[in-house]
Amino acid sequence: ETGVTQTPRHLVMGMTNKKSLKCEQHLGHNAMYWYKQSAKKPLELMFVYSLEERVENNSVPSRFSPECPNSSHLFLHLHTLQPEDSALYLCASSQDRALAKNIQYFGAGTRLSVL
Amino acid sequence: AQTVTQSQPEMSVQEAETVTLSCTYDTSESDYYLFWYKQPPSRQMILVIRQEAYKQQNATENRFSVNFQKAAKSFSLKISDSQLGDAAMYFCAYRSTNFGNEKLTFGTGTRLTIIP
């Protein structure tokens, strides 16, 4: 158990649905991250939040909309997704985003299937 | 931009034996951090070991050790006395120390199988 909890574990949605992924960290960290993990590809960083402010958006399509209401919670709102968006979505947190030595702690991810 | 390469998609090792997973990276920076993460079937990515580029001494954590060759840009992971619980995907990752470039760059991973 890394102190980062993601729900749901699995999600199946149609292309016209709207759903949200939730991440909660119990570590007192100030930075939170969303990653996309697709088969046979490196993890792709999607969004970075620091003290609830979005500081990085790696050219992610607007059908993915993050929200960070406080430093412990992070959401990823999904709408009108495409089948190629099917992947494992991982949330991570770290003490802060600045120090390179800070370890990122990961959740177990949400396995998303878009039909 | 930095890149991380793991050239072994799959590896297997007999239980109690030693296995080495390879990782190379490309960077023009002189200071950075390198990490090995383990992702078991439970999917939760767990840190195995961390190395700072400025430290010449190779990092060790119990049965896990690294061979860090800065000039060759190589960062291999050695697992000694392999156990069934070591079966997982292993990811090598790079992290710059430059402010504003804080993302972790991952390799594609190596799937390690432990043979009883």
Tab-separated table of C-alpha atoms in Angstrom:
chain	number	residue	atom	x	y	z
A	1	GLU	CA	0.000	0.000	0.000
A	2	THR	CA	1.583	3.253	-1.156
A	3	GLY	CA	-0.912	5.709	0.365
A	4	VAL	CA	-2.419	6.596	-3.011
A	5	THR	CA	-5.899	5.226	-3.722
A	6	GLN	CA	-7.615	5.229	-7.093
A	7	THR	CA	-11.241	4.470	-7.885
A	8	PRO	CA	-12.716	2.759	-9.734
A	9	ARG	CA	-10.305	-0.081	-10.445
A	10	HIS	CA	-12.045	-0.864	-13.721
A	11	LEU	CA	-14.262	1.246	-15.954
A	12	VAL	CA	-16.034	0.440	-19.192
A	13	MET	CA	-17.645	3.325	-21.017
A	14	GLY	CA	-19.153	4.144	-24.355
A	15	MET	CA	-17.815	6.935	-26.498
A	16	THR	CA	-20.717	9.204	-25.578
A	17	ASN	CA	-20.536	8.670	-21.824
A	18	LYS	CA	-19.167	11.017	-19.198
A	19	LYS	CA	-17.269	9.505	-16.296
A	20	SER	CA	-14.675	10.547	-13.731
A	21	LEU	CA	-11.621	8.892	-12.253
A	22	LYS	CA	-10.743	9.675	-8.661
A	23	CYS	CA	-7.417	9.717	-6.865
A	24	GLU	CA	-6.787	10.346	-3.177
A	25	GLN	CA	-3.460	10.517	-1.384
A	26	HIS	CA	-2.974	10.187	2.360
A	27	LEU	CA	0.687	11.205	2.423
A	28	GLY	CA	0.461	14.961	2.909
A	29	HIS	CA	2.039	15.567	-0.493
A	30	ASN	CA	1.758	18.794	-2.443
A	31	ALA	CA	2.110	17.515	-6.008
A	32	MET	CA	-0.119	15.095	-7.893
A	33	TYR	CA	0.147	13.591	-11.364
A	34	TRP	CA	-1.912	11.740	-13.966
A	35	TYR	CA	-0.156	9.226	-16.223
A	36	LYS	CA	-1.456	7.103	-19.096
A	37	GLN	CA	-0.025	3.600	-19.455
A	38	SER	CA	-0.662	1.863	-22.784
A	39	ALA	CA	0.610	-1.562	-23.775
A	40	LYS	CA	4.207	-1.625	-24.988
A	41	LYS	CA	4.590	2.161	-24.604
A	42	PRO	CA	6.332	4.168	-21.888
A	43	LEU	CA	4.193	5.849	-19.286
A	44	GLU	CA	3.000	9.193	-20.580
A	45	LEU	CA	2.672	12.124	-18.210
A	46	MET	CA	-0.666	13.851	-18.767
A	47	PHE	CA	-1.056	16.470	-16.043
A	48	VAL	CA	0.835	17.826	-13.048
A	49	TYR	CA	-0.706	19.723	-10.158
A	50	SER	CA	1.268	21.554	-7.511
A	51	LEU	CA	-0.602	22.959	-4.520
A	52	GLU	CA	-3.848	22.503	-6.435
A	53	GLU	CA	-2.612	24.538	-9.402
A	54	ARG	CA	-2.122	22.870	-12.768
A	55	VAL	CA	1.483	23.390	-13.792
A	56	GLU	CA	1.836	21.072	-16.749
A	57	ASN	CA	-0.400	19.775	-19.492
A	58	ASN	CA	1.385	17.603	-21.996
A	59	SER	CA	-0.762	18.322	-25.030
A	60	VAL	CA	-3.586	16.172	-23.756
A	61	PRO	CA	-6.851	16.279	-25.758
A	62	SER	CA	-9.618	18.363	-24.213
A	63	ARG	CA	-11.790	15.278	-23.769
A	64	PHE	CA	-9.644	14.717	-20.661
A	65	SER	CA	-10.302	17.361	-18.025
A	66	PRO	CA	-8.444	17.280	-14.698
A	67	GLU	CA	-9.594	18.798	-11.446
A	68	CYS	CA	-7.721	19.221	-8.178
A	69	PRO	CA	-10.056	20.611	-5.494
A	70	ASN	CA	-7.451	20.237	-2.733
A	71	SER	CA	-3.979	18.792	-2.302
A	72	SER	CA	-5.317	15.355	-1.345
A	73	HIS	CA	-7.712	14.767	-4.220
A	74	LEU	CA	-7.324	14.625	-7.966
A	75	PHE	CA	-9.954	13.845	-10.583
A	76	LEU	CA	-9.841	13.099	-14.269
A	77	HIS	CA	-13.123	13.859	-16.000
A	78	LEU	CA	-13.719	11.952	-19.225
A	79	HIS	CA	-16.150	12.732	-22.040
A	80	THR	CA	-16.578	11.632	-25.656
A	81	LEU	CA	-13.558	9.363	-25.484
A	82	GLN	CA	-12.188	7.327	-28.358
A	83	PRO	CA	-11.325	3.605	-28.360
A	84	GLU	CA	-7.603	4.500	-28.471
A	85	ASP	CA	-8.029	6.116	-25.054
A	86	SER	CA	-8.393	2.649	-23.551
A	87	ALA	CA	-5.459	2.267	-21.161
A	88	LEU	CA	-4.413	2.093	-17.527
A	89	TYR	CA	-4.580	5.538	-15.925
A	90	LEU	CA	-2.223	5.982	-13.015
A	91	CYS	CA	-2.234	8.668	-10.391
A	92	ALA	CA	0.887	9.577	-8.435
A	93	SER	CA	1.896	12.047	-5.744
A	94	SER	CA	5.142	13.449	-4.407
A	95	GLN	CA	6.169	15.737	-1.579
A	96	ASP	CA	6.547	18.571	-4.043
A	97	ARG	CA	7.288	18.844	-7.723
A	98	ALA	CA	10.589	20.691	-7.494
A	99	LEU	CA	13.062	18.330	-5.866
A	100	ALA	CA	14.269	15.685	-8.295
A	101	LYS	CA	15.048	13.211	-5.529
A	102	ASN	CA	11.427	13.162	-4.394
A	103	ILE	CA	9.840	9.809	-4.968
A	104	GLN	CA	6.573	9.609	-6.805
A	105	TYR	CA	4.119	7.258	-5.116
A	106	PHE	CA	1.638	5.586	-7.421
A	107	GLY	CA	-1.859	4.266	-7.089
A	108	ALA	CA	-2.991	0.940	-8.562
A	109	GLY	CA	-4.617	2.662	-11.515
A	110	THR	CA	-7.961	2.567	-13.267
A	111	ARG	CA	-8.204	0.189	-16.212
A	112	LEU	CA	-10.344	2.041	-18.747
A	113	SER	CA	-12.006	0.404	-21.715
A	114	VAL	CA	-13.769	2.593	-24.272
A	115	LEU	CA	-16.244	0.765	-26.482
B	1	ALA	CA	14.704	15.574	-24.650
B	2	GLN	CA	15.704	12.635	-22.530
B	3	THR	CA	14.954	9.069	-23.571
B	4	VAL	CA	15.112	5.806	-21.652
B	5	THR	CA	15.596	2.449	-23.353
B	6	GLN	CA	14.981	-0.977	-21.909
B	7	SER	CA	16.038	-3.454	-24.557
B	8	GLN	CA	14.771	-6.606	-22.820
B	9	PRO	CA	10.976	-6.861	-23.085
B	10	GLU	CA	11.033	-10.120	-21.106
B	11	MET	CA	13.437	-11.898	-18.802
B	12	SER	CA	13.204	-15.021	-16.707
B	13	VAL	CA	15.294	-16.351	-13.864
B	14	GLN	CA	15.319	-19.427	-11.686
B	15	GLU	CA	14.268	-18.852	-8.102
B	16	ALA	CA	17.256	-18.028	-5.841
B	17	GLU	CA	19.411	-17.069	-8.839
B	18	THR	CA	20.618	-13.612	-9.867
B	19	VAL	CA	19.277	-11.601	-12.782
B	20	THR	CA	20.296	-8.274	-14.295
B	21	LEU	CA	17.904	-5.950	-16.103
B	22	SER	CA	19.410	-3.400	-18.438
B	23	CYS	CA	18.579	0.254	-18.963
B	24	THR	CA	20.252	2.936	-21.022
B	25	TYR	CA	19.334	6.573	-21.298
B	26	ASP	CA	20.202	9.594	-23.323
B	27	THR	CA	20.728	13.034	-21.815
B	28	SER	CA	22.958	16.057	-22.103
B	29	GLU	CA	22.532	16.933	-18.434
B	30	SER	CA	25.168	16.270	-15.796
B	31	ASP	CA	22.936	15.940	-12.770
B	32	TYR	CA	19.789	13.876	-12.634
B	33	TYR	CA	18.142	11.005	-10.821
B	34	LEU	CA	17.519	7.484	-12.034
B	35	PHE	CA	14.909	5.151	-10.628
B	36	TRP	CA	13.817	1.560	-10.917
B	37	TYR	CA	10.126	0.945	-10.316
B	38	LYS	CA	8.406	-2.411	-9.989
B	39	GLN	CA	4.814	-2.996	-11.134
B	40	PRO	CA	3.424	-6.344	-9.929
B	41	PRO	CA	0.125	-7.787	-11.174
B	42	SER	CA	-1.649	-5.638	-8.583
B	43	ARG	CA	-0.600	-2.740	-10.902
B	44	GLN	CA	0.690	-0.514	-8.105
B	45	MET	CA	4.028	0.943	-9.159
B	46	ILE	CA	6.516	0.664	-6.300
B	47	LEU	CA	9.955	2.253	-6.071
B	48	VAL	CA	12.746	-0.321	-5.940
B	49	ILE	CA	15.843	1.852	-5.913
B	50	ARG	CA	17.055	5.404	-6.638
B	51	GLN	CA	20.408	6.743	-7.808
B	52	GLU	CA	21.696	10.304	-8.034
B	53	ALA	CA	24.003	10.888	-10.962
B	54	TYR	CA	26.529	12.810	-8.840
B	55	LYS	CA	27.034	9.892	-6.491
B	56	GLN	CA	29.613	7.450	-7.787
B	57	GLN	CA	28.676	4.755	-5.325
B	58	ASN	CA	26.095	2.351	-6.660
B	59	ALA	CA	22.835	2.307	-4.726
B	60	THR	CA	21.770	-0.883	-2.954
B	61	GLU	CA	18.559	-1.902	-1.230
B	62	ASN	CA	18.755	-5.358	0.311
B	63	ARG	CA	18.737	-7.833	-2.620
B	64	PHE	CA	18.542	-5.049	-5.201
B	65	SER	CA	21.568	-3.179	-6.470
B	66	VAL	CA	22.423	-1.093	-9.492
B	67	ASN	CA	25.406	-0.807	-11.766
B	68	PHE	CA	25.503	2.870	-12.676
B	69	GLN	CA	27.895	3.733	-15.494
B	70	LYS	CA	27.517	7.464	-16.045
B	71	ALA	CA	29.841	7.747	-19.024
B	72	ALA	CA	28.100	4.898	-20.782
B	73	LYS	CA	24.665	6.201	-19.668
B	74	SER	CA	23.806	2.791	-18.371
B	75	PHE	CA	21.793	1.936	-15.261
B	76	SER	CA	21.234	-1.799	-14.797
B	77	LEU	CA	19.370	-3.441	-11.935
B	78	LYS	CA	20.671	-6.613	-10.311
B	79	ILE	CA	18.317	-8.778	-8.301
B	80	SER	CA	20.057	-11.346	-6.129
B	81	ASP	CA	18.467	-14.448	-4.630
B	82	SER	CA	15.360	-14.005	-6.796
B	83	GLN	CA	12.056	-14.718	-5.101
B	84	LEU	CA	8.616	-15.502	-6.491
B	85	GLY	CA	7.416	-12.113	-5.263
B	86	ASP	CA	9.902	-10.401	-7.557
B	87	ALA	CA	7.808	-11.342	-10.595
B	88	ALA	CA	6.644	-8.048	-12.092
B	89	MET	CA	7.192	-5.450	-14.760
B	90	TYR	CA	10.270	-3.370	-14.030
B	91	PHE	CA	10.542	0.182	-15.300
B	92	CYS	CA	13.609	2.343	-15.467
B	93	ALA	CA	12.971	6.097	-15.170
B	94	TYR	CA	14.916	9.341	-15.518
B	95	ARG	CA	14.274	12.624	-13.771
B	96	SER	CA	16.027	15.901	-14.510
B	97	THR	CA	17.100	18.219	-11.683
B	98	ASN	CA	16.352	21.291	-13.795
B	99	PHE	CA	13.464	23.302	-12.458
B	100	GLY	CA	10.608	23.278	-14.929
B	101	ASN	CA	11.571	19.877	-16.319
B	102	GLU	CA	10.369	17.648	-13.556
B	103	LYS	CA	8.644	14.833	-15.351
B	104	LEU	CA	9.671	11.217	-14.961
B	105	THR	CA	10.670	9.706	-18.291
B	106	PHE	CA	10.058	5.972	-18.328
B	107	GLY	CA	11.322	3.097	-20.441
B	108	THR	CA	8.961	0.529	-21.926
B	109	GLY	CA	9.611	-1.964	-19.159
B	110	THR	CA	10.944	-5.500	-18.718
B	111	ARG	CA	8.635	-8.305	-17.659
B	112	LEU	CA	10.451	-10.535	-15.170
B	113	THR	CA	9.289	-14.099	-14.638
B	114	ILE	CA	10.565	-16.180	-11.733
B	115	ILE	CA	10.790	-19.907	-12.399
B	116	PRO	CA	10.172	-22.023	-9.269
